[in-house]
Amino acid sequence: YIAPLKALVRERMSDWRVKFVEKLQLKMQELTGDVTPDSRALSSAHILATTPEKWDGVSRHWQQRAYVRKVKLVIIDEIHLLGEE
């Protein structure tokens, strides 16, 4: 999940904690400029919530990052905001 603002990432993490973590026992990780988990935590996550800048940085080296290669679905929230000044 990619959101243009850290605040939106945090909001989704909070909203989804009950739905996905508590009820479905899935693991989520936030990946933003403020929060950078280690690669083991990222690899074990079922859901990553990140900002475009952070995802751009980690996905550029996808050959060396197993957690990037494991991604099956990307959801981009507020896509109309990307590229606006």
JSON list of C-alpha atoms in Angstrom, two decimals:
[
{"chain": "A", "resi": 1, "resn": "TYR", "atom": "CA", "xyz": [0.00, 0.00, 0.00]},
{"chain": "A", "resi": 2, "resn": "ILE", "atom": "CA", "xyz": [1.46, 3.35, -1.06]},
{"chain": "A", "resi": 3, "resn": "ALA", "atom": "CA", "xyz": [0.11, 6.66, 0.23]},
{"chain": "A", "resi": 4, "resn": "PRO", "atom": "CA", "xyz": [1.54, 10.11, -0.56]},
{"chain": "A", "resi": 5, "resn": "LEU", "atom": "CA", "xyz": [1.77, 11.17, 3.09]},
{"chain": "A", "resi": 6, "resn": "LYS", "atom": "CA", "xyz": [3.18, 9.55, 6.21]},
{"chain": "A", "resi": 7, "resn": "ALA", "atom": "CA", "xyz": [-0.01, 10.56, 8.00]},
{"chain": "A", "resi": 8, "resn": "LEU", "atom": "CA", "xyz": [-2.10, 8.49, 5.58]},
{"chain": "A", "resi": 9, "resn": "VAL", "atom": "CA", "xyz": [0.24, 5.52, 5.98]},
{"chain": "A", "resi": 10, "resn": "ARG", "atom": "CA", "xyz": [-0.14, 5.73, 9.76]},
{"chain": "A", "resi": 11, "resn": "GLU", "atom": "CA", "xyz": [-3.91, 6.10, 9.45]},
{"chain": "A", "resi": 12, "resn": "ARG", "atom": "CA", "xyz": [-4.13, 2.93, 7.35]},
{"chain": "A", "resi": 13, "resn": "MET", "atom": "CA", "xyz": [-1.85, 1.07, 9.75]},
{"chain": "A", "resi": 14, "resn": "SER", "atom": "CA", "xyz": [-4.18, 2.01, 12.58]},
{"chain": "A", "resi": 15, "resn": "ASP", "atom": "CA", "xyz": [-7.37, 1.22, 10.61]},
{"chain": "A", "resi": 16, "resn": "TRP", "atom": "CA", "xyz": [-6.09, -2.10, 9.32]},
{"chain": "A", "resi": 17, "resn": "ARG", "atom": "CA", "xyz": [-4.59, -3.33, 12.60]},
{"chain": "A", "resi": 18, "resn": "VAL", "atom": "CA", "xyz": [-7.94, -4.71, 13.76]},
{"chain": "A", "resi": 19, "resn": "LYS", "atom": "CA", "xyz": [-9.02, -6.02, 10.35]},
{"chain": "A", "resi": 20, "resn": "PHE", "atom": "CA", "xyz": [-5.82, -7.70, 9.27]},
{"chain": "A", "resi": 21, "resn": "VAL", "atom": "CA", "xyz": [-3.58, -8.21, 12.30]},
{"chain": "A", "resi": 22, "resn": "GLU", "atom": "CA", "xyz": [-6.04, -9.04, 15.05]},
{"chain": "A", "resi": 23, "resn": "LYS", "atom": "CA", "xyz": [-8.70, -10.84, 13.01]},
{"chain": "A", "resi": 24, "resn": "LEU", "atom": "CA", "xyz": [-6.67, -12.46, 10.22]},
{"chain": "A", "resi": 25, "resn": "GLN", "atom": "CA", "xyz": [-3.31, -12.78, 12.01]},
{"chain": "A", "resi": 26, "resn": "LEU", "atom": "CA", "xyz": [-1.46, -11.05, 9.15]},
{"chain": "A", "resi": 27, "resn": "LYS", "atom": "CA", "xyz": [1.73, -9.09, 9.74]},
{"chain": "A", "resi": 28, "resn": "MET", "atom": "CA", "xyz": [1.95, -5.44, 8.70]},
{"chain": "A", "resi": 29, "resn": "GLN", "atom": "CA", "xyz": [4.96, -3.14, 8.54]},
{"chain": "A", "resi": 30, "resn": "GLU", "atom": "CA", "xyz": [5.22, 0.60, 8.08]},
{"chain": "A", "resi": 31, "resn": "LEU", "atom": "CA", "xyz": [8.03, 1.75, 5.81]},
{"chain": "A", "resi": 32, "resn": "THR", "atom": "CA", "xyz": [8.42, 5.54, 5.86]},
{"chain": "A", "resi": 33, "resn": "GLY", "atom": "CA", "xyz": [11.12, 8.11, 6.47]},
{"chain": "A", "resi": 34, "resn": "ASP", "atom": "CA", "xyz": [10.34, 7.87, 10.19]},
{"chain": "A", "resi": 35, "resn": "VAL", "atom": "CA", "xyz": [10.10, 4.08, 10.39]},
{"chain": "A", "resi": 36, "resn": "THR", "atom": "CA", "xyz": [12.57, 1.73, 8.67]},
{"chain": "A", "resi": 37, "resn": "PRO", "atom": "CA", "xyz": [12.25, -1.86, 9.89]},
{"chain": "A", "resi": 38, "resn": "ASP", "atom": "CA", "xyz": [15.03, -4.35, 9.25]},
{"chain": "A", "resi": 39, "resn": "SER", "atom": "CA", "xyz": [14.85, -6.61, 6.21]},
{"chain": "A", "resi": 40, "resn": "ARG", "atom": "CA", "xyz": [13.72, -9.63, 8.26]},
{"chain": "A", "resi": 41, "resn": "ALA", "atom": "CA", "xyz": [10.68, -7.73, 9.54]},
{"chain": "A", "resi": 42, "resn": "LEU", "atom": "CA", "xyz": [9.89, -6.53, 6.03]},
{"chain": "A", "resi": 43, "resn": "SER", "atom": "CA", "xyz": [10.30, -10.02, 4.58]},
{"chain": "A", "resi": 44, "resn": "SER", "atom": "CA", "xyz": [7.93, -11.53, 7.13]},
{"chain": "A", "resi": 45, "resn": "ALA", "atom": "CA", "xyz": [5.23, -8.88, 6.55]},
{"chain": "A", "resi": 46, "resn": "HIS", "atom": "CA", "xyz": [2.13, -9.70, 4.55]},
{"chain": "A", "resi": 47, "resn": "ILE", "atom": "CA", "xyz": [1.28, -6.01, 4.12]},
{"chain": "A", "resi": 48, "resn": "LEU", "atom": "CA", "xyz": [3.68, -3.09, 3.67]},
{"chain": "A", "resi": 49, "resn": "ALA", "atom": "CA", "xyz": [2.43, 0.48, 4.01]},
{"chain": "A", "resi": 50, "resn": "THR", "atom": "CA", "xyz": [4.81, 3.05, 2.61]},
{"chain": "A", "resi": 51, "resn": "THR", "atom": "CA", "xyz": [5.26, 6.43, 0.94]},
{"chain": "A", "resi": 52, "resn": "PRO", "atom": "CA", "xyz": [6.18, 6.84, -2.74]},
{"chain": "A", "resi": 53, "resn": "GLU", "atom": "CA", "xyz": [9.62, 8.22, -1.88]},
{"chain": "A", "resi": 54, "resn": "LYS", "atom": "CA", "xyz": [10.50, 5.32, 0.40]},
{"chain": "A", "resi": 55, "resn": "TRP", "atom": "CA", "xyz": [9.13, 2.72, -2.03]},
{"chain": "A", "resi": 56, "resn": "ASP", "atom": "CA", "xyz": [11.10, 4.31, -4.87]},
{"chain": "A", "resi": 57, "resn": "GLY", "atom": "CA", "xyz": [14.27, 4.03, -2.81]},
{"chain": "A", "resi": 58, "resn": "VAL", "atom": "CA", "xyz": [13.85, 0.38, -1.85]},
{"chain": "A", "resi": 59, "resn": "SER", "atom": "CA", "xyz": [12.42, -0.83, -5.16]},
{"chain": "A", "resi": 60, "resn": "ARG", "atom": "CA", "xyz": [15.35, 0.52, -7.18]},
{"chain": "A", "resi": 61, "resn": "HIS", "atom": "CA", "xyz": [17.44, -2.34, -5.76]},
{"chain": "A", "resi": 62, "resn": "TRP", "atom": "CA", "xyz": [14.77, -5.02, -6.10]},
{"chain": "A", "resi": 63, "resn": "GLN", "atom": "CA", "xyz": [17.32, -7.67, -7.13]},
{"chain": "A", "resi": 64, "resn": "GLN", "atom": "CA", "xyz": [18.95, -7.51, -3.68]},
{"chain": "A", "resi": 65, "resn": "ARG", "atom": "CA", "xyz": [15.71, -7.20, -1.67]},
{"chain": "A", "resi": 66, "resn": "ALA", "atom": "CA", "xyz": [13.61, -10.34, -1.35]},
{"chain": "A", "resi": 67, "resn": "TYR", "atom": "CA", "xyz": [10.73, -8.46, 0.27]},
{"chain": "A", "resi": 68, "resn": "VAL", "atom": "CA", "xyz": [10.40, -6.30, -2.86]},
{"chain": "A", "resi": 69, "resn": "ARG", "atom": "CA", "xyz": [10.39, -9.35, -5.13]},
{"chain": "A", "resi": 70, "resn": "LYS", "atom": "CA", "xyz": [7.62, -10.92, -2.99]},
{"chain": "A", "resi": 71, "resn": "VAL", "atom": "CA", "xyz": [5.14, -8.10, -3.70]},
{"chain": "A", "resi": 72, "resn": "LYS", "atom": "CA", "xyz": [2.05, -9.42, -5.47]},
{"chain": "A", "resi": 73, "resn": "LEU", "atom": "CA", "xyz": [-0.25, -6.38, -5.37]},
{"chain": "A", "resi": 74, "resn": "VAL", "atom": "CA", "xyz": [0.36, -2.63, -5.15]},
{"chain": "A", "resi": 75, "resn": "ILE", "atom": "CA", "xyz": [-2.41, -0.26, -4.06]},
{"chain": "A", "resi": 76, "resn": "ILE", "atom": "CA", "xyz": [-1.74, 3.43, -4.62]},
{"chain": "A", "resi": 77, "resn": "ASP", "atom": "CA", "xyz": [-3.95, 5.72, -2.55]},
{"chain": "A", "resi": 78, "resn": "GLU", "atom": "CA", "xyz": [-4.65, 9.31, -3.57]},
{"chain": "A", "resi": 79, "resn": "ILE", "atom": "CA", "xyz": [-2.82, 8.79, -6.88]},
{"chain": "A", "resi": 80, "resn": "HIS", "atom": "CA", "xyz": [-4.21, 12.07, -8.19]},
{"chain": "A", "resi": 81, "resn": "LEU", "atom": "CA", "xyz": [-2.02, 13.90, -5.62]},
{"chain": "A", "resi": 82, "resn": "LEU", "atom": "CA", "xyz": [1.26, 12.47, -6.94]},
{"chain": "A", "resi": 83, "resn": "GLY", "atom": "CA", "xyz": [3.26, 14.96, -8.93]},
{"chain": "A", "resi": 84, "resn": "GLU", "atom": "CA", "xyz": [1.30, 17.99, -7.70]},
{"chain": "A", "resi": 85, "resn": "GLU", "atom": "CA", "xyz": [3.13, 20.95, -6.24]}
]
